[in-house]
Amino acid sequence: MKKLIALLLALALTLTVCAALAEEPVVLKIAHIGPTTGAAALYGLATQHGAEIAVDEINAAGGKYQIELITEDDEHNVEKVINAYNAALDAGAQMILGSTTSKPCEAAGAQGYVDRVFFLTPSASSTAVIEDKDNVFQVCFTDPNQGSASAQYIAEHKLGTKIAVIYNNADVYSTGIRDTFVEKAAEMGLEIVSEETFTDETTDFTVQVGKAQEAGAEIVFLPMYYTPASLILKTASDKNYKPIFFGVDGMDGILSVEGFDTSLAEGVMLLTPFVATSEDERVKSFVAKYQEKFNETPIQFAADAYDGIYILLAAAEKAGITAEMAPEEACDLLIAAMKEIQVDGLTGSMTWDESGAVTKTPMAATIVNGVYVFED
Amino acid sequence: MTKAKRKRLIYNLVTYALVIAAYIILQNMIGAKTISRSLKGLLVPICAWIIMAVSLNLVIGFSGELSLGHAGFMSIGAYTGAIISGWLLAAFDMQDPTLRLVLAIAGGGIVAGIFGVLIGIPVLRLRGDYLAIVTLAFGEIIRNLVNVLYVGTADGQLHFAFLNKKLPADVTMLVDGAKGAVKIKPISTFTVGFVLVMITLIVVLNLVNSRAGRAIQATRDNRIAAESMGVSVTKYKMMAFVTAAVLAGMAGALYGLNSSTVVPTQFTFNQSINVLVFVVLGGLGNVLGSVISATFLTVLPEVLREFADYRMLVYAVVLILVMIFTNNPLIRSVFGRAVAPVKGLFRGKKNSVSGGEA
């Protein structure tokens, strides 16, 4: 029986190879949706550029599939993202790589759920992005996973037991991570000694940092984007307070903040699946191509999107998507295929379940001499 | 019928006719499936922005007060609409989407109106720049309040919490702080949007042409003169302000229920300025102008998508050019001459009609 299967598989493989040689390549139309203008443009451009690198590679390799990338701007706005989504479908997109940020992705994904359009988001990390929708899958961890993974990492590596949390209570990303971090920390026997909040407009962190210092926290957990984090590091250094600062993926980019003294970030740890200075061959090649084409070092978002294109390719291959297929038709086939594929990307080896959440190992990096270095 | 009255009647009829014609054409395109997805997706937002622009024009153009917090009323409407719709569905299992939408829009309008009164009482005693700053602050306060508002529904009851999420464990969240209004079932339709635009136009055009409307305009043109004639300035300013707030609340409910989620960051100061741009471009006190400019400026960024990276730059340039051209006397006169024959056609007809009456 085993032999028979092996034989059949071999036959099937030969046939596919022959077919691939004989036929015209199948052109997949993938739309990238993300904020390429406005306040979140840094992230939208990163995912778009990352996707472009992957598309260039695939098209140059000349396999069975060629990819036509459609790019639409959503301005990080839940009204505009629907326009971007509609424009992408008008342009003939069969599946969507996006949206880059959480709230727009939630809105567009819900519309896609009604219309039956397949979404793979590189970096929209809130749970609401995949909740109640079978058509949306993620490349990155969900926020709760980042929070609990951070607590788990801190406990397992015995970094300390007294923890202070400073978070942005006006931000979904920040509160989402904080909620699960606190929950998991209690479970792992970590003590939260201080918890302070701020909002988007806050520029003075003296009080928040002061409270953490008074409480004698050994670790300060910073679930936030890098701009407020850079101010917190500065304030702590002014107060001569030197705990371990632990951040999540939003901290990625702190070394490129203009006017920020990067020596302040020495020893900062962050949960991230991608480090541009990694010695891994594929990462090296990706970073080189990215630097050549866009003249900057890719951040994690770019790597997520790069992986995203390869994931879509693998799923399309598995599902047997053709160039003529309408998005509605492709959607259910892709959903089924996602549960079966395993993709080894720059950000780890990934599999998916029905919820749309990804399974991969959490990794933490430390900033040493101005570069990210993986622990372990 | 005096000349001024006739002119006004024609202006109003043209406004209604254009909106109705646009609706009929678009409905036919939807029926024949010749409409693009992009345009179809824009229809409800366009209706909402038209209502926002027309209602703000009532405050700025007719009552002459610069209000910079209009997006605040819109957000109140959007949140109220989302809560009402979610609650009706969860507590009463009301499946009929149109009925839910109508109730939500009515609720959005009422709550925004109540806030309009509350804000109006202290604010409308101020004038000019002071009023602008206070309304601006109001918009920001509303946004920050909804940022820490948690609303859930359980067993047919609504539960509210402020600052922290102290709600019973089994609630279905309707508003989740910074995450905004969540899991909205989108129920807004173009037809309801069109009806709402028509209601707005009827309300605003009738108001400004009424006795109260003349009083409102009198307070704008010369406050002291109006007061000495016995016109209660605060009362009439309040009337315009609250009407605008109700309409903005209704637009907000329509807008919010068109999406699966609403976030506080959608209703920032920038959004109020956006509506102000619609009004200024369309012309202060020009209702039809507001309708056209709101439509034009909502569609424009989508038409410019082919410029990709330069889209927003092109948008800004087009906006500047349009502002310059619509204010250029030469171009206005050329445009006026081009429209004159059409106007003459109307005038001729009306003359014969009024002649018949005489």
XYZ file of C-alpha atoms in Angstrom:
734
model
C 0.000 0.000 0.000
C 2.771 2.407 1.004
C 4.626 1.619 -2.181
C 1.526 2.281 -4.211
C 1.064 5.673 -2.585
C 4.709 6.514 -3.114
C 4.408 5.518 -6.739
C 1.280 7.600 -7.203
C 2.899 10.581 -5.522
C 5.950 10.266 -7.725
C 3.704 10.068 -10.761
C 1.729 13.064 -9.634
C 4.934 14.995 -9.082
C 6.242 14.146 -12.536
C 2.944 15.181 -14.052
C 2.974 18.489 -12.234
C 6.533 19.145 -13.300
C 5.662 18.291 -16.896
C 2.544 20.426 -16.691
C 4.526 23.261 -15.236
C 7.011 23.045 -18.054
C 4.366 22.820 -20.706
C 1.840 25.350 -19.485
C 1.867 29.097 -19.274
C 2.527 30.223 -15.692
C -0.534 30.954 -13.564
C -0.694 34.620 -12.623
C -2.076 35.179 -9.139
C -3.399 38.607 -8.342
C -2.631 39.504 -4.739
C -3.558 42.870 -3.255
C -1.509 44.426 -0.490
C -3.603 46.768 1.656
C -1.863 48.930 4.243
C -1.308 52.516 5.336
C 1.244 53.940 2.894
C 0.344 57.493 3.870
C -0.512 59.028 7.249
C 0.690 58.351 10.770
C 1.160 54.578 10.387
C 2.865 54.800 6.986
C 6.110 53.395 8.419
C 4.388 50.045 8.945
C 2.363 50.047 5.735
C 5.406 50.830 3.619
C 7.425 48.150 5.416
C 4.861 45.450 4.648
C 4.457 46.658 1.089
C 8.212 46.636 0.489
C 8.616 43.244 2.137
C 5.898 41.833 -0.096
C 7.523 43.371 -3.174
C 10.811 41.594 -2.426
C 9.024 38.240 -2.163
C 7.067 38.869 -5.373
C 10.260 39.806 -7.236
C 11.905 36.578 -6.057
C 8.966 34.401 -7.061
C 8.566 36.025 -10.470
C 12.301 35.819 -11.149
C 12.369 32.126 -10.211
C 9.770 31.519 -12.935
C 7.870 28.664 -11.316
C 4.340 27.553 -11.978
C 3.002 30.705 -10.362
C 3.706 34.316 -11.154
C 2.364 37.057 -8.891
C 0.895 40.401 -9.799
C 0.928 42.644 -6.751
C -1.795 45.290 -6.462
C -1.158 47.914 -3.775
C -3.829 50.002 -2.092
C -3.501 52.629 0.641
C -5.891 52.497 3.618
C -4.479 55.513 5.546
C -4.831 53.489 8.801
C -8.514 54.436 8.762
C -11.473 52.064 9.119
C -13.547 54.007 6.594
C -10.824 54.273 3.953
C -9.806 50.627 4.257
C -13.173 49.586 2.831
C -12.516 51.860 -0.154
C -9.062 50.345 -0.553
C -10.525 46.847 -0.357
C -13.194 47.623 -2.962
C -10.617 49.222 -5.235
C -8.418 46.109 -4.915
C -11.283 43.837 -5.920
C -12.190 46.153 -8.802
C -8.579 45.767 -9.942
C -9.091 42.003 -10.016
C -7.456 40.894 -6.762
C -8.073 37.243 -5.867
C -6.785 37.382 -2.303
C -5.653 40.054 0.110
C -2.362 40.458 1.954
C -3.434 42.883 4.647
C -4.364 45.040 6.237
C -1.186 45.990 8.045
C -2.789 47.522 11.142
C -5.379 46.015 13.484
C -8.510 48.173 13.348
C -8.577 48.597 9.556
C -7.923 44.878 9.174
C -10.839 44.103 11.480
C -13.175 46.267 9.392
C -12.008 44.997 5.998
C -11.896 41.381 7.188
C -15.524 41.604 8.320
C -16.498 42.916 4.896
C -14.446 40.129 3.325
C -16.260 37.595 5.496
C -19.572 38.729 4.013
C -18.226 38.879 0.434
C -16.136 35.686 0.840
C -12.670 37.096 0.213
C -9.526 35.542 1.690
C -7.331 37.687 3.965
C -3.856 36.992 5.290
C -2.620 39.813 7.470
C 1.127 40.163 8.007
C 0.940 42.230 11.170
C -2.588 43.043 12.417
C -2.327 41.457 15.804
C -5.534 42.094 17.789
C -7.832 39.127 18.427
C -10.759 40.973 16.859
C -8.982 40.629 13.512
C -9.631 36.884 13.360
C -12.567 36.545 15.773
C -15.832 35.257 14.259
C -14.308 35.197 10.792
C -13.111 32.071 9.030
C -11.558 34.021 6.147
C -8.801 35.896 8.018
C -5.406 34.397 8.945
C -2.406 35.989 10.664
C 1.352 35.785 10.107
C 2.133 37.494 13.430
C 1.139 36.525 16.963
C -2.113 37.914 18.317
C -1.685 40.568 21.055
C -2.794 38.236 23.873
C -0.255 35.707 22.691
C 2.458 38.350 22.856
C 1.448 39.278 26.397
C 1.348 35.737 27.684
C 4.467 34.773 25.719
C 6.335 37.685 27.334
C 5.246 36.660 30.841
C 6.192 33.086 30.068
C 9.585 34.129 28.734
C 10.306 36.304 31.773
C 9.311 33.547 34.211
C 11.096 30.748 32.401
C 14.322 32.694 32.001
C 14.079 33.931 35.616
C 14.674 37.554 34.655
C 13.061 38.779 37.877
C 9.846 38.599 39.859
C 8.944 42.223 40.604
C 7.444 43.745 37.527
C 6.137 47.195 36.653
C 3.857 47.701 33.656
C 3.477 50.997 31.804
C 0.906 50.956 29.018
C -1.148 53.168 26.740
C -4.762 52.798 27.831
C -6.013 54.617 24.735
C -4.510 52.028 22.425
C -5.949 48.627 21.538
C -2.580 47.070 20.921
C -1.150 48.209 24.241
C -4.166 47.308 26.409
C -4.608 43.955 24.661
C -1.063 42.859 25.478
C -1.190 44.271 28.999
C -4.395 42.323 29.824
C -2.982 38.917 28.975
C 0.436 39.733 30.382
C -1.076 40.515 33.791
C -3.188 37.375 33.671
C -0.306 35.100 32.700
C 2.083 36.798 35.150
C -0.242 35.967 38.045
C -0.373 32.387 36.841
C 3.429 32.154 36.610
C 3.956 33.621 40.099
C 5.289 36.984 38.942
C 4.384 39.999 41.042
C 3.100 43.179 39.382
C 4.283 45.909 41.747
C 3.213 48.949 39.768
C 0.881 49.618 36.898
C 0.773 53.019 35.209
C -1.033 54.316 32.136
C -0.571 57.034 29.545
C -2.277 58.165 26.321
C -1.212 59.082 22.803
C -0.650 62.692 23.812
C 1.620 61.952 26.792
C 5.162 63.272 26.436
C 6.241 63.363 30.075
C 6.758 60.004 31.769
C 8.319 61.197 35.043
C 5.371 60.016 37.136
C 5.049 56.591 35.527
C 8.754 55.822 35.696
C 8.987 57.278 39.212
C 6.238 54.968 40.481
C 7.973 51.934 39.003
C 11.243 52.980 40.625
C 9.603 53.566 44.026
C 7.966 50.160 43.869
C 11.391 48.618 43.308
C 10.553 46.866 40.053
C 13.330 44.735 38.562
C 11.629 44.505 35.209
C 9.594 47.177 33.466
C 7.255 45.742 30.849
C 6.529 48.148 27.995
C 3.740 46.921 25.707
C 3.763 49.894 23.315
C 5.188 51.313 20.116
C 8.719 52.644 20.131
C 8.056 56.390 20.302
C 6.744 56.495 23.896
C 9.210 53.739 24.797
C 12.129 55.950 23.752
C 10.859 58.690 26.087
C 10.521 56.219 28.951
C 14.096 55.009 28.486
C 15.315 58.602 28.518
C 13.353 59.391 31.701
C 14.653 56.269 33.442
C 18.217 57.114 32.546
C 17.749 60.661 33.917
C 16.511 59.126 37.171
C 19.433 56.701 37.178
C 16.972 53.814 37.271
C 18.277 50.655 35.599
C 15.802 47.775 35.523
C 15.456 45.355 32.603
C 13.134 46.898 30.044
C 11.082 44.299 28.244
C 9.120 45.243 25.144
C 7.079 43.562 22.435
C 7.143 43.805 18.633
C 6.078 47.473 18.621
C 9.461 48.245 20.200
C 11.070 47.202 16.930
C 12.326 50.393 15.320
C 13.498 52.094 18.519
C 17.063 52.216 17.238
C 16.003 54.325 14.261
C 14.163 57.033 16.227
C 15.651 60.372 15.204
C 17.541 62.136 17.963
C 17.389 59.142 20.257
C 20.586 58.198 22.052
C 20.746 54.491 21.205
C 23.036 53.800 24.151
C 19.934 54.234 26.334
C 18.435 51.160 24.697
C 21.373 48.944 25.688
C 20.103 45.810 27.381
C 16.470 46.362 26.374
C 14.787 43.061 25.598
C 11.972 42.629 23.158
C 9.792 39.849 21.893
C 10.306 39.731 18.156
C 10.297 37.013 15.520
C 12.766 38.805 13.251
C 16.192 40.353 13.695
C 17.820 41.983 10.677
C 21.346 41.212 11.914
C 20.675 37.488 12.189
C 23.254 35.108 10.728
C 20.549 33.020 9.054
C 21.239 32.722 5.289
C 17.728 33.582 4.166
C 17.486 36.554 6.502
C 20.821 37.816 5.216
C 19.707 37.539 1.613
C 16.390 39.245 2.378
C 18.054 42.100 4.218
C 20.580 42.571 1.416
C 17.891 42.730 -1.268
C 15.778 45.062 0.849
C 18.669 47.407 1.488
C 19.557 47.447 -2.166
C 16.025 48.205 -3.343
C 14.766 50.556 -0.631
C 17.961 51.768 0.965
C 16.914 50.950 4.530
C 17.066 48.073 6.985
C 13.870 46.015 7.055
C 11.866 45.903 10.284
C 9.854 42.946 11.482
C 6.734 44.093 9.579
C 8.624 43.723 6.299
C 9.664 40.185 7.197
C 6.068 39.309 8.137
C 4.823 40.497 4.747
C 7.651 38.714 2.927
C 6.586 35.509 4.650
C 2.977 36.398 3.900
C 3.526 36.265 0.142
C 5.206 32.855 0.421
C 2.361 31.627 2.634
C -0.201 32.772 0.072
C 1.808 31.066 -2.635
C 1.961 27.812 -0.682
C -1.756 27.949 0.080
C -2.624 28.787 -3.532
C -0.505 25.891 -4.734
C -2.144 23.517 -2.272
C -5.617 24.747 -3.179
C -4.928 24.720 -6.905
C -5.926 28.330 -7.487
C -6.059 29.326 -11.151
C -5.740 32.733 -12.767
C -9.418 32.847 -13.735
C -10.733 32.035 -10.289
C -12.927 34.687 -8.675
C -12.075 35.716 -5.100
C -15.294 34.112 -3.805
C -14.317 30.800 -5.346
C -10.722 30.947 -4.161
C -11.677 31.892 -0.592
C -12.998 28.538 0.633
C -10.251 26.582 -1.124
C -7.586 28.772 0.498
C -9.185 28.458 3.934
C -9.047 24.680 3.659
C -5.458 24.773 2.385
C -4.232 27.009 5.228
C -4.930 24.328 7.811
C -2.796 21.824 5.921
C 0.307 23.786 5.016
C 3.433 24.420 7.027
C 5.641 27.297 5.960
C 9.239 27.878 7.040
C 9.678 31.615 6.792
C 11.999 34.304 8.077
C 9.887 34.629 11.215
C 9.849 30.936 12.091
C 8.139 27.723 11.131
C 4.411 28.364 10.998
C 1.187 26.373 11.029
C -2.406 27.504 11.368
C -5.591 26.228 12.959
C -9.240 27.042 12.265
C -9.175 30.247 14.335
C -6.713 31.827 11.902
C -4.054 32.332 14.594
C -0.512 31.235 13.824
C 1.514 28.760 15.858
C 5.248 29.478 16.116
C 7.827 29.723 18.903
C 8.208 33.074 20.676
C 11.720 34.537 20.433
C 13.233 37.403 22.405
C 16.105 39.626 21.341
C 18.361 41.872 23.416
C 19.901 45.104 22.218
C 23.663 44.782 22.530
C 26.008 47.431 21.109
C 23.201 48.990 19.124
C 22.025 45.822 17.378
C 19.456 43.147 18.125
C 20.867 39.824 19.261
C 18.824 36.704 19.750
C 18.880 35.123 23.207
C 19.643 31.416 23.548
C -44.602 85.804 -5.800
C -41.707 88.190 -5.298
C -38.507 87.853 -7.271
C -36.442 86.852 -4.220
C -38.941 84.211 -3.229
C -39.017 82.755 -6.715
C -35.256 82.631 -6.854
C -35.193 80.787 -3.561
C -37.850 78.346 -4.702
C -35.895 77.532 -7.850
C -32.716 77.074 -5.828
C -34.459 74.671 -3.446
C -36.128 72.727 -6.255
C -32.838 72.394 -8.128
C -31.203 71.091 -4.941
C -33.870 68.469 -4.361
C -34.014 67.535 -8.050
C -30.261 67.004 -8.299
C -30.156 64.766 -5.239
C -33.167 62.746 -6.391
C -31.749 62.423 -9.913
C -28.418 61.216 -8.523
C -30.246 58.650 -6.403
C -32.318 57.343 -9.329
C -29.288 57.059 -11.610
C -27.221 55.260 -8.960
C -30.088 52.912 -8.064
C -30.418 52.008 -11.735
C -26.693 51.364 -11.952
C -26.895 49.103 -8.896
C -29.876 47.306 -10.427
C -28.078 46.826 -13.726
C -24.850 45.864 -11.885
C -22.850 48.394 -13.892
C -21.591 50.136 -10.757
C -18.035 49.500 -9.581
C -17.448 48.073 -6.125
C -15.522 51.184 -5.118
C -18.349 53.544 -5.969
C -20.963 51.321 -4.375
C -18.932 51.180 -1.166
C -18.708 54.971 -1.126
C -22.441 55.666 -1.366
C -23.325 55.482 2.334
C -20.245 57.455 3.506
C -21.072 60.118 0.908
C -24.615 60.417 2.327
C -23.203 60.737 5.846
C -20.669 63.409 4.838
C -23.319 65.366 2.914
C -25.466 65.497 6.057
C -22.437 66.522 8.129
C -21.550 69.315 5.694
C -25.101 70.629 5.329
C -25.675 70.634 9.085
C -22.364 72.363 9.789
C -23.238 74.899 7.133
C -26.324 75.723 9.172
C -24.082 76.697 12.097
C -21.254 78.351 10.194
C -22.999 79.723 7.117
C -26.347 80.774 8.528
C -25.814 81.414 12.221
C -22.267 82.633 11.651
C -20.558 80.759 14.463
C -17.367 78.810 13.857
C -17.898 75.373 15.382
C -14.904 73.027 15.335
C -16.433 70.132 17.261
C -18.845 68.765 14.715
C -17.117 65.372 14.585
C -17.876 65.089 18.318
C -21.613 65.020 17.609
C -21.008 62.542 14.838
C -19.170 60.219 17.199
C -21.992 60.459 19.752
C -24.397 59.442 17.007
C -22.164 56.623 15.789
C -21.698 55.140 19.265
C -25.355 55.558 20.251
C -26.424 53.980 16.975
C -24.083 51.029 17.454
C -25.266 50.495 21.051
C -28.968 50.723 20.156
C -28.644 48.409 17.180
C -26.589 45.857 19.131
C -28.934 46.020 22.101
C -32.119 45.635 20.029
C -30.630 42.597 18.354
C -29.398 40.973 21.569
C -32.283 41.842 23.902
C -35.332 41.763 21.642
C -34.017 39.630 18.799
C -35.144 42.330 16.381
C -34.070 40.908 13.041
C -35.501 43.560 10.721
C -32.386 45.579 9.781
C -34.247 48.608 8.414
C -36.319 49.054 11.565
C -33.172 48.702 13.689
C -31.367 51.215 11.516
C -34.208 53.739 11.729
C -34.424 53.395 15.531
C -30.640 53.661 15.829
C -30.543 56.789 13.669
C -33.372 58.351 15.673
C -31.568 57.484 18.921
C -28.280 58.859 17.611
C -29.991 62.109 16.692
C -31.737 62.460 20.061
C -28.630 61.805 22.171
C -26.508 64.130 20.034
C -29.272 66.730 20.376
C -29.223 66.454 24.167
C -25.471 66.996 24.130
C -26.018 69.872 21.728
C -28.281 71.575 24.286
C -25.876 70.892 27.155
C -22.906 72.241 25.241
C -24.877 75.040 23.624
C -26.046 76.689 26.855
C -22.586 77.741 28.062
C -20.875 77.857 24.672
C -23.246 80.052 22.700
C -22.761 82.875 25.168
C -19.271 83.148 23.761
C -18.456 84.710 20.428
C -16.112 84.212 17.521
C -12.725 82.700 18.331
C -13.727 81.755 21.858
C -16.630 79.709 20.584
C -14.361 77.984 18.054
C -11.887 76.987 20.755
C -14.563 75.753 23.162
C -16.274 73.606 20.516
C -12.866 72.248 19.585
C -12.301 71.295 23.211
C -15.748 69.718 23.359
C -14.932 67.453 20.404
C -11.738 66.324 22.095
C -13.503 65.735 25.437
C -16.103 63.536 23.767
C -13.384 61.550 22.043
C -11.491 61.001 25.276
C -14.657 60.002 27.131
C -15.641 57.351 24.603
C -12.065 56.120 24.796
C -12.728 54.890 28.331
C -16.375 53.913 27.874
C -17.341 50.259 28.181
C -20.842 49.091 27.297
C -22.113 45.545 27.267
C -25.451 43.801 27.081
C -26.613 40.797 29.089
C -30.116 39.396 29.699
C -31.718 42.228 27.798
C -30.058 44.909 29.913
C -27.386 47.410 29.073
C -24.384 47.672 31.394
C -22.183 50.751 31.418
C -18.727 51.225 32.930
C -16.225 54.071 32.891
C -12.434 53.946 33.060
C -12.215 50.236 33.784
C -13.983 47.238 32.449
C -16.090 46.349 35.500
C -18.914 44.592 33.709
C -20.626 41.278 34.522
C -18.679 38.373 33.082
C -21.339 37.155 30.659
C -21.935 40.410 28.775
C -21.645 40.773 25.040
C -19.403 43.791 24.523
C -20.876 46.588 22.407
C -18.351 49.323 23.174
C -14.917 48.263 24.359
C -12.906 51.336 25.369
C -10.096 52.140 22.970
C -11.184 49.266 20.752
C -14.272 51.333 19.983
C -17.688 49.969 19.131
C -17.118 46.355 18.193
C -18.906 43.631 16.262
C -21.419 45.959 14.671
C -23.665 44.279 12.134
C -23.464 46.653 9.155
C -27.061 47.542 8.258
C -26.851 50.972 6.641
C -28.257 51.140 3.140
C -27.992 53.702 0.408
C -31.771 54.155 0.345
C -31.927 55.030 4.039
C -28.926 57.319 3.515
C -30.708 59.035 0.634
C -33.895 59.486 2.689
C -31.813 60.971 5.493
C -30.121 63.391 3.080
C -33.547 64.467 1.809
C -34.820 64.959 5.370
C -31.739 67.028 6.161
C -32.220 69.196 3.090
C -35.929 69.721 3.803
C -35.235 70.600 7.435
C -32.349 72.956 6.710
C -33.827 74.660 3.640
C -37.183 75.181 5.340
C -35.566 76.403 8.515
C -33.387 79.005 6.834
C -36.299 80.284 4.750
C -38.619 80.564 7.727
C -39.153 83.385 10.209
C -36.749 81.648 12.607
C -34.223 81.275 9.806
C -34.331 84.981 9.053
C -33.798 85.655 12.752
C -30.805 83.284 12.723
C -29.307 85.128 9.760
C -30.032 88.463 11.378
C -27.993 87.479 14.430
C -25.168 86.569 12.070
C -25.239 89.785 10.085
C -25.484 92.175 13.008
C -25.886 90.905 16.501
C -26.617 94.274 18.078
C -29.146 95.287 15.459
C -30.901 91.941 15.800
C -30.986 92.220 19.576
C -32.374 95.753 19.435
C -35.126 94.491 17.131
C -36.159 92.076 19.873
C -34.571 88.933 18.402
C -33.297 86.660 21.168
C -29.790 85.951 19.921
C -29.044 83.014 22.222
C -32.361 81.337 21.435
C -31.878 81.456 17.672
C -28.214 80.524 17.782
C -29.201 77.621 19.988
C -31.855 76.564 17.505
C -29.320 76.351 14.680
C -26.688 74.678 16.853
C -28.990 71.962 18.232
C -30.582 71.238 14.852
C -27.096 70.785 13.427
C -26.148 68.532 16.358
C -29.215 66.314 15.834
C -28.490 65.994 12.124
C -24.813 65.239 12.791
C -25.857 62.573 15.308
C -28.105 60.965 12.716
C -25.307 61.072 10.145
C -23.028 59.486 12.730
C -25.429 56.597 13.325
C -25.721 56.012 9.580
C -21.929 56.165 9.210
C -21.202 53.940 12.218
C -23.669 51.245 11.223
C -22.106 51.079 7.771
C -18.967 49.484 9.201
C -18.269 46.537 11.464
C -16.345 48.729 13.884
C -16.065 52.372 14.960
C -13.038 53.801 16.784
C -12.642 57.089 18.673
C -9.665 58.050 16.491
C -12.029 58.437 13.537
C -13.576 61.492 15.162
C -10.576 63.653 15.888
C -10.228 67.367 15.409
C -8.994 66.583 11.883
C -12.353 65.141 10.973
C -14.122 68.320 12.130
C -11.743 70.317 9.966
C -12.483 67.995 7.070
C -16.177 68.823 7.317
C -15.266 72.493 7.603
C -13.366 72.165 4.321
C -16.503 70.730 2.677
C -18.500 73.720 3.896
C -15.957 76.350 2.896
C -15.442 74.826 -0.530
C -19.180 74.603 -1.137
C -19.668 78.164 0.044
C -20.875 79.489 3.384
C -24.651 79.514 3.401
C -24.819 77.521 0.164
C -26.587 74.221 0.854
C -26.325 72.813 -2.640
C -22.649 73.765 -2.622
C -22.143 71.720 0.555
C -23.827 68.697 -1.034
C -21.643 68.895 -4.117
C -18.371 69.601 -2.309
C -18.927 66.822 0.260
C -19.542 64.372 -2.578
C -16.625 65.659 -4.633
C -14.100 65.603 -1.797
C -15.169 62.142 -0.603
C -14.853 60.651 -4.084
C -11.675 62.535 -5.048
C -9.118 60.569 -2.970
C -10.546 57.336 -4.394
C -10.342 58.577 -7.972
C -6.736 59.539 -7.326
C -5.760 55.988 -6.314
C -3.895 55.509 -9.567
C -1.345 58.096 -8.433
C -0.322 55.589 -5.761
C 2.337 57.145 -3.533
C 1.597 60.682 -4.656
C -2.139 60.409 -4.020
C -2.393 62.603 -0.953
C -0.057 65.166 -2.478
C -2.215 65.357 -5.611
C -5.316 65.585 -3.412
C -3.897 68.592 -1.585
C -2.884 70.281 -4.835
C -6.329 69.707 -6.369
C -7.930 71.098 -3.220
C -5.835 74.274 -3.395
C -6.571 74.722 -7.111
C -10.300 74.217 -6.604
C -10.332 76.736 -3.757
C -8.512 79.314 -5.902
C -10.653 78.760 -8.979
C -14.000 78.826 -7.222
C -12.988 82.165 -5.717
C -11.715 83.711 -8.927
C -14.208 86.370 -10.144
C -13.304 85.865 -13.811
C -13.903 82.132 -13.705
C -17.074 82.647 -11.720
C -18.432 85.028 -14.316
C -17.559 82.658 -17.189
C -19.278 79.852 -15.295
C -22.226 82.139 -14.535
C -22.642 83.002 -18.232
C -22.533 79.322 -19.156
C -25.310 78.580 -16.681
C -27.363 81.667 -17.615
C -29.331 80.099 -20.522
C -30.432 77.239 -18.250
C -31.471 79.730 -15.608
C -33.339 81.715 -18.262
C -35.232 78.594 -19.219
C -36.464 78.216 -15.658
C -37.295 81.891 -15.381
C -39.366 81.819 -18.553
C -41.377 78.872 -17.310
C -41.943 80.321 -13.884
C -43.062 83.597 -15.411
C -45.731 81.935 -17.461
C -46.894 79.971 -14.444
C -47.122 83.016 -12.200
C -48.754 84.862 -15.076
C -51.424 82.210 -15.129
C -52.000 82.630 -11.445
C -52.442 86.333 -11.784
